[in-house]
mmCIF file of C-alpha atoms in Angstrom:
data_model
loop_
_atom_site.group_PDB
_atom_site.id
_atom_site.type_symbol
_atom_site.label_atom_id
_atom_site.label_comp_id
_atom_site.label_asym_id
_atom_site.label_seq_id
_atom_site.Cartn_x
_atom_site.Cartn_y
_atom_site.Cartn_z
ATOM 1 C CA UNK E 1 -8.854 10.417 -6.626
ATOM 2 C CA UNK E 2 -8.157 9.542 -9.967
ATOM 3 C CA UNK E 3 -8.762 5.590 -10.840
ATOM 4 C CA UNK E 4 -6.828 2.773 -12.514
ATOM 5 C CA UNK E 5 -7.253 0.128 -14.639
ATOM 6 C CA UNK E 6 -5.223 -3.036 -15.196
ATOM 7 C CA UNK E 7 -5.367 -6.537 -16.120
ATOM 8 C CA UNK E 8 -6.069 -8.740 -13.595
ATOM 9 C CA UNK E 9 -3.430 -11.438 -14.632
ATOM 10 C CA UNK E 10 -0.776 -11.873 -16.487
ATOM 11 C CA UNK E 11 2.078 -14.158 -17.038
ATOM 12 C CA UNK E 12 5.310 -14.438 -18.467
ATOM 13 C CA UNK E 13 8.563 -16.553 -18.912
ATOM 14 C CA UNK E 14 11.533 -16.160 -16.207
ATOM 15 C CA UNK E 15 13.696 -14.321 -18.113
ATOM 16 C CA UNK E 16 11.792 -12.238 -20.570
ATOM 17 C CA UNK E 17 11.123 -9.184 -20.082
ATOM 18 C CA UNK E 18 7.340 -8.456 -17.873
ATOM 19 C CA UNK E 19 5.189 -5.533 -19.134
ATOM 20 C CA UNK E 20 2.537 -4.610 -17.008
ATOM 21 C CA UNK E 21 0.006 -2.081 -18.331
ATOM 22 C CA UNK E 22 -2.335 0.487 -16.473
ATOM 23 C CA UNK E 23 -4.703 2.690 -18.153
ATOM 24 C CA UNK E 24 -5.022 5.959 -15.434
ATOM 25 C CA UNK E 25 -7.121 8.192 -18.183
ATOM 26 C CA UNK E 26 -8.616 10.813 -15.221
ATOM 27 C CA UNK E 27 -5.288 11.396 -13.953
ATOM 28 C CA UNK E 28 -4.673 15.106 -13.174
ATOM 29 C CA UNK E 29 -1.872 17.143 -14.384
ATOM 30 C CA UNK E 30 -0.051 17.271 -11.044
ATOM 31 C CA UNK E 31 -1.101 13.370 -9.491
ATOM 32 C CA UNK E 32 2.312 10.799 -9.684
ATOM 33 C CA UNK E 33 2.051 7.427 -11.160
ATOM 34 C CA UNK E 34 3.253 5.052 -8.475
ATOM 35 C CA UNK E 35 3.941 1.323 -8.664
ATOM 36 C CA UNK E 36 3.718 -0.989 -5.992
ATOM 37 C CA UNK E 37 3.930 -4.913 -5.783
ATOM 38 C CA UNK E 38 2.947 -7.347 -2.788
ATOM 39 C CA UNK E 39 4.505 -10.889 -2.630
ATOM 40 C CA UNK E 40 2.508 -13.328 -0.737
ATOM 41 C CA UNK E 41 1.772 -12.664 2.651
ATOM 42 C CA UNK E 42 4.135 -9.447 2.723
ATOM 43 C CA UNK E 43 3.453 -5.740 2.868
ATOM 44 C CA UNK E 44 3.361 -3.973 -0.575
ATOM 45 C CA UNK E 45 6.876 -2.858 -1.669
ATOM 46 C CA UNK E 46 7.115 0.554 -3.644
ATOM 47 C CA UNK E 47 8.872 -0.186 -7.309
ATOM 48 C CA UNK E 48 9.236 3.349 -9.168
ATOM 49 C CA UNK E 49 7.242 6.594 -9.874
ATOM 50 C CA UNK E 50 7.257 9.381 -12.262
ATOM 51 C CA UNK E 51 4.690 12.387 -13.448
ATOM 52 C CA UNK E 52 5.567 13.187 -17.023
ATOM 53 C CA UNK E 53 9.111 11.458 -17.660
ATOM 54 C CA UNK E 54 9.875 8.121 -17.870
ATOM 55 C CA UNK E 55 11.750 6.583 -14.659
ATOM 56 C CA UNK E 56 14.227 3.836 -14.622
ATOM 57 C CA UNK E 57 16.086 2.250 -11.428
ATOM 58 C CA UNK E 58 17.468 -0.843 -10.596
ATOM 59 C CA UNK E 59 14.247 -2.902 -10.225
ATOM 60 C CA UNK E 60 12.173 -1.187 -13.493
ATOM 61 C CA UNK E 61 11.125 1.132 -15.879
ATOM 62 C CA UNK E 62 7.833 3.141 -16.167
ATOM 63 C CA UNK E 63 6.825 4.210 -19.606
ATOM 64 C CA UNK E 64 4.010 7.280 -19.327
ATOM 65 C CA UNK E 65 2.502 8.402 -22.339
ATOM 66 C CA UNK E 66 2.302 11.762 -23.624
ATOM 67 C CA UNK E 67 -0.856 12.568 -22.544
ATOM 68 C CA UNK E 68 -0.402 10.934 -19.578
ATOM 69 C CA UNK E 69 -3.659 8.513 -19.561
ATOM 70 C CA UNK E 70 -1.462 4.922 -19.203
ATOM 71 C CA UNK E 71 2.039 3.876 -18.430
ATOM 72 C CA UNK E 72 3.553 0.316 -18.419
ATOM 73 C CA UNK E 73 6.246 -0.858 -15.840
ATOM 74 C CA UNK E 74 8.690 -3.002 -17.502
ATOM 75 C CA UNK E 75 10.632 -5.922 -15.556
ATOM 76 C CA UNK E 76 13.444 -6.255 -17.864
ATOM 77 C CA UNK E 77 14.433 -9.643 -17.230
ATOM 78 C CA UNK E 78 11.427 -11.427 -15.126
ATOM 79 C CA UNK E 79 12.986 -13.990 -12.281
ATOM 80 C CA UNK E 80 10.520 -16.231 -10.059
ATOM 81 C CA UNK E 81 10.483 -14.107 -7.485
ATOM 82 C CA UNK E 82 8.991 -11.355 -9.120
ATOM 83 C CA UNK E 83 5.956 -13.329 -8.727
ATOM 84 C CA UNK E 84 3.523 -10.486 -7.785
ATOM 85 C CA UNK E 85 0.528 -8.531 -7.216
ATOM 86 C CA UNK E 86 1.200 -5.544 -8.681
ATOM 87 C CA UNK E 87 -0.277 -2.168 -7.979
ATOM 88 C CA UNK E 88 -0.667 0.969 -10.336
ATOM 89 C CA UNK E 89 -2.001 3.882 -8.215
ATOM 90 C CA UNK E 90 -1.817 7.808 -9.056
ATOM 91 C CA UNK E 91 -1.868 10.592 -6.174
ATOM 92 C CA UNK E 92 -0.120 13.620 -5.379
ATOM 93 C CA UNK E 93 2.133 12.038 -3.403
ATOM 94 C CA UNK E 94 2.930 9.578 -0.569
ATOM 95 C CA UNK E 95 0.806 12.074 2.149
ATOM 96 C CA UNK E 96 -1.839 11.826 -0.614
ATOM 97 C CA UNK E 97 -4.626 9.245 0.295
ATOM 98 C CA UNK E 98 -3.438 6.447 -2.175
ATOM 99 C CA UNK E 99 -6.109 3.800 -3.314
ATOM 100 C CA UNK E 100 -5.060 0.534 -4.102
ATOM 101 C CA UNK E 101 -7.131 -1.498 -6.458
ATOM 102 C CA UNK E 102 -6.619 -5.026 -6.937
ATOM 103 C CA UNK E 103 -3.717 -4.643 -8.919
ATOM 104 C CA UNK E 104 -2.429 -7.053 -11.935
ATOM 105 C CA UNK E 105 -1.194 -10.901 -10.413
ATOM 106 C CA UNK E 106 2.002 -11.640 -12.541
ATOM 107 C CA UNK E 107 2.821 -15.334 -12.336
ATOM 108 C CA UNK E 108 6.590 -15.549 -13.771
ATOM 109 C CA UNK E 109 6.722 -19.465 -15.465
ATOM 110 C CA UNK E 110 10.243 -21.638 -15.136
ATOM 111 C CA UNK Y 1 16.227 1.385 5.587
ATOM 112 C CA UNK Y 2 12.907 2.608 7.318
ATOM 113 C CA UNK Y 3 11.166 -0.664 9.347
ATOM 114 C CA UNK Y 4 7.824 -0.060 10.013
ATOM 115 C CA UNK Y 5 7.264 -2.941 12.462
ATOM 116 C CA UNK Y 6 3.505 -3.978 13.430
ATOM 117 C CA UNK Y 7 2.817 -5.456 17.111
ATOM 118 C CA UNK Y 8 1.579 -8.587 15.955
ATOM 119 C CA UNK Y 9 2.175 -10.849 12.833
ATOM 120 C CA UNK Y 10 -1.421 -13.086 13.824
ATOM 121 C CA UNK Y 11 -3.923 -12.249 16.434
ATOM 122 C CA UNK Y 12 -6.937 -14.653 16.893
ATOM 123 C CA UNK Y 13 -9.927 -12.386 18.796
ATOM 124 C CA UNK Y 14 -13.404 -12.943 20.288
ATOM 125 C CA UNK Y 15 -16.599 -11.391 19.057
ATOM 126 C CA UNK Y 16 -16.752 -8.158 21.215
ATOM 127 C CA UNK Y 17 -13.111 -7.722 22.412
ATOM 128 C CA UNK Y 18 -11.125 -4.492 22.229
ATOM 129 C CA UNK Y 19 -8.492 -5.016 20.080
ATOM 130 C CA UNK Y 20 -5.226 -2.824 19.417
ATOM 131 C CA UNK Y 21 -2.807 -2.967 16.566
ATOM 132 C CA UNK Y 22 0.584 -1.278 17.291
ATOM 133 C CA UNK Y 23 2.814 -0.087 14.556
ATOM 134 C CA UNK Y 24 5.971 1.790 15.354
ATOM 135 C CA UNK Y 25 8.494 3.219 12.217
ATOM 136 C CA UNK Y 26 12.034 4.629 13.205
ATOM 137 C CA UNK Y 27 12.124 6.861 10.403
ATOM 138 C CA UNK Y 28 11.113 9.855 11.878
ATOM 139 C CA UNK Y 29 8.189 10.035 9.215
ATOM 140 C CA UNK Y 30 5.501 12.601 9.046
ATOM 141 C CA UNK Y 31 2.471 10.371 8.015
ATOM 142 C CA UNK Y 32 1.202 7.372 9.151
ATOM 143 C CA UNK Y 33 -1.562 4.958 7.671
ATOM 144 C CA UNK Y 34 -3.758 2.134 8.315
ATOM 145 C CA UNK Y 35 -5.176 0.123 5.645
ATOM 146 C CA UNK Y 36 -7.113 -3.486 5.508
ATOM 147 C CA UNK Y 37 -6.638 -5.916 2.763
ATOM 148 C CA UNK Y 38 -9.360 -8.355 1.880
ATOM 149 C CA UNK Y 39 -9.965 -11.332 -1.279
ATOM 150 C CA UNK Y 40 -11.310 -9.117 -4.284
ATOM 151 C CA UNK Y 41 -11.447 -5.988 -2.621
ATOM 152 C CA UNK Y 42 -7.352 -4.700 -2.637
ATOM 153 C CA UNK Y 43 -6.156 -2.014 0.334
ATOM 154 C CA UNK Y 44 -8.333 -0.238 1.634
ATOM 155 C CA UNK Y 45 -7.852 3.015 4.088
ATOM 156 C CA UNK Y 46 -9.089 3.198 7.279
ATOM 157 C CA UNK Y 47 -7.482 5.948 8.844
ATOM 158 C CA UNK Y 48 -4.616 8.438 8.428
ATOM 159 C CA UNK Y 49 -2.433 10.598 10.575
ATOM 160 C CA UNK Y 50 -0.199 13.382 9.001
ATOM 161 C CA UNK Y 51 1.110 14.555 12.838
ATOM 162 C CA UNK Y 52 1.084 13.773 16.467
ATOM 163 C CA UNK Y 53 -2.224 13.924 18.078
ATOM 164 C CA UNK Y 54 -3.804 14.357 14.542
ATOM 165 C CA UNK Y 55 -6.016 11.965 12.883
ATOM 166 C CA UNK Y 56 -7.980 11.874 9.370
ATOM 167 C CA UNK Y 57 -11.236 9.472 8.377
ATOM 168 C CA UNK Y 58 -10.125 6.882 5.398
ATOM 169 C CA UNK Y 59 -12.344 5.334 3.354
ATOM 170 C CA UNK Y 60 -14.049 2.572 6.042
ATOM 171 C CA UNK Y 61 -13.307 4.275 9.584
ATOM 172 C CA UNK Y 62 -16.687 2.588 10.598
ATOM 173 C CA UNK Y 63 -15.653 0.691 13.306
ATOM 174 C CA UNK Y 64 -12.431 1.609 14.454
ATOM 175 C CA UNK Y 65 -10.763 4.356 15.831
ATOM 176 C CA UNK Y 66 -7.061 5.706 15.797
ATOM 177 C CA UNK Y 67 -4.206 6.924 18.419
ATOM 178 C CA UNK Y 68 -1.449 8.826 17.953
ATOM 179 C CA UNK Y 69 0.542 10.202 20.623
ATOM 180 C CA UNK Y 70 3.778 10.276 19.739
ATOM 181 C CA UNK Y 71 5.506 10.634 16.133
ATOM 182 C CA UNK Y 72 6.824 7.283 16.227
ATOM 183 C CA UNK Y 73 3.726 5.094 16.936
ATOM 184 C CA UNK Y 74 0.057 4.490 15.405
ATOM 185 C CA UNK Y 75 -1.955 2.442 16.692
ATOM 186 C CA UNK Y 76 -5.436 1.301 15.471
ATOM 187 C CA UNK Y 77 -8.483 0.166 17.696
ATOM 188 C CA UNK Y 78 -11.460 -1.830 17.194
ATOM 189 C CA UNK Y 79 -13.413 -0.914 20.603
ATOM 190 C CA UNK Y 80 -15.550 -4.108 19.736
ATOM 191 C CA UNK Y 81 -14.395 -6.630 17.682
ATOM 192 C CA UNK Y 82 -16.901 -8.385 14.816
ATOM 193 C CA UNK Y 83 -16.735 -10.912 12.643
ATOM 194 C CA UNK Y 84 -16.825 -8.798 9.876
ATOM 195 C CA UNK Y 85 -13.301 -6.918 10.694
ATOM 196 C CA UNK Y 86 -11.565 -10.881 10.090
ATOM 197 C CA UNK Y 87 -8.473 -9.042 7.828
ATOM 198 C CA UNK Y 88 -5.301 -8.224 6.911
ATOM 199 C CA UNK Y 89 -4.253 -4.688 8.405
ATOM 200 C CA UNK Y 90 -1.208 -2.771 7.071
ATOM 201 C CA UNK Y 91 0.668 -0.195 8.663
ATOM 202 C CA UNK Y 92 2.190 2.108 6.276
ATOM 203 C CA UNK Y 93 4.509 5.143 6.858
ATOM 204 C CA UNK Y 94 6.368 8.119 3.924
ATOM 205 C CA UNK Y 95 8.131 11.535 4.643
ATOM 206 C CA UNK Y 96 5.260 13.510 2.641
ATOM 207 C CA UNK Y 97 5.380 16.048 0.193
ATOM 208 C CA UNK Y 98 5.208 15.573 -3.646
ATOM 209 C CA UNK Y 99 6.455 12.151 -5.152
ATOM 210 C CA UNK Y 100 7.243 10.268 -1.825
ATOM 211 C CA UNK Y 101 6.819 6.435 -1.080
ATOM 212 C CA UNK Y 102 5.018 4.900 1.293
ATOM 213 C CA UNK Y 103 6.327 1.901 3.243
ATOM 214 C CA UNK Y 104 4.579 -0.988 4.542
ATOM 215 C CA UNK Y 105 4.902 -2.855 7.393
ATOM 216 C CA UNK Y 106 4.328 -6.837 7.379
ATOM 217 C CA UNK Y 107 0.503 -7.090 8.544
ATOM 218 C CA UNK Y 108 -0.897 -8.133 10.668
ATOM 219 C CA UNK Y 109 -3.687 -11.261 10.092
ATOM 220 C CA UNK Y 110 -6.939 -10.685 12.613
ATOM 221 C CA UNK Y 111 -9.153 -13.613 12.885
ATOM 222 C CA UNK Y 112 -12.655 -12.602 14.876
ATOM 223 C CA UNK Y 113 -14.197 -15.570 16.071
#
């Protein structure tokens, strides 16, 4: 499986806008980008996904790059309680065997 | 909404028990998965199922084993319980094919005394 790489922290103030990066430089031509994020003590919640496009719905955006080795997902307007680990992974898709790393902690400040 | 509901939110076992972890969806979903979370280490997969009666080896299947008889329900075994297997198991569940999601269930926390 192709690997990821992302900060392990990051912070930002509620309100602004959150970008998250992950570098994915191995990824194969037909593997998704997938976001994920895990609030305390919860399961991991699925965000967005794309493969060459970039993705918007009504929780983010995912930027990919041309050539496909990183992507950012973009919280447009950061609230507390997107106080998260989140999770870049890449796969072929959700029957793929997805590895999670440790992800990027976002702490959102008042 | 798909639930994917695990038996038990906190479990607290002995050293050497057989321990099950249930986890039912109501999705009608093609693949089922068990991962562990631990400090520093992120999700890791244990098993996988893509069918009824069919299982697959994760990443760390020492130690456990899997069931799944009916499309519904996975359930995940530890014949004999260590210390070592003190964790946070998730349940997870998607449809399959290209671009899908997975989702989670809520954990469940196994202490191993």
């Amino acid at each position: 499986d192709a690997k990821t790489t992302q900060p392990p922290s990051m912070d930002c103030a509620e309100g602004r806008a959150a970008n998250l990066p992950c570098n994915h430089s191995t990824i194969s031509g037909n593997e998704y980008v997938y976001w994920y994020r895990q609030i305390h003590s919860q399961g991991p919640q699925y965000i967005i996904h794309g493969l060459k496009n970039n993705e918007t719905n009504e929780m983010a955006s995912l930027i990919i790059t041309e050539d496909r080795k990183s992507s950012t997902l973009i919280l447009p307007h950061a609230t507390l309680r997107d106080t998260a680990v989140y999770y870049c992974i890449v796969g072929l898709g959700s029957g793929d065997k997805l590895t999670f790393g440790t992800g990027t902690r976002l702490a959102v400040r008042p | 909404d798909v639930k994917v509901t695990q038996s038990s939110r906190y479990l607290v076992k002995r050293t050497g028990e057989k321990v099950f972890l249930e986890c039912v969806q109501d999705m009608d979903h093609e693949n089922m998965f068990w991962y562990r979370q631990d400090p520093g280490l992120g999700l890791r997969l244990i098993y996988f199922s893509y069918d009824v009666k069919m299982k697959e080896k994760g990443d760390i299947p020492e130690g456990y084993s899997v069931s799944r008889e009916k499309k519904e329900r996975f359930s995940l075994i530890l014949e004999s319980a260590s210390t070592n297997q003190t964790s946070m198991y998730l349940c997870a569940t998607s449809r399959g094919g290209p671009g899908g999601e997975l989702f989670f269930g809520e954990g469940s926390r196994l202490t191993v005394l």
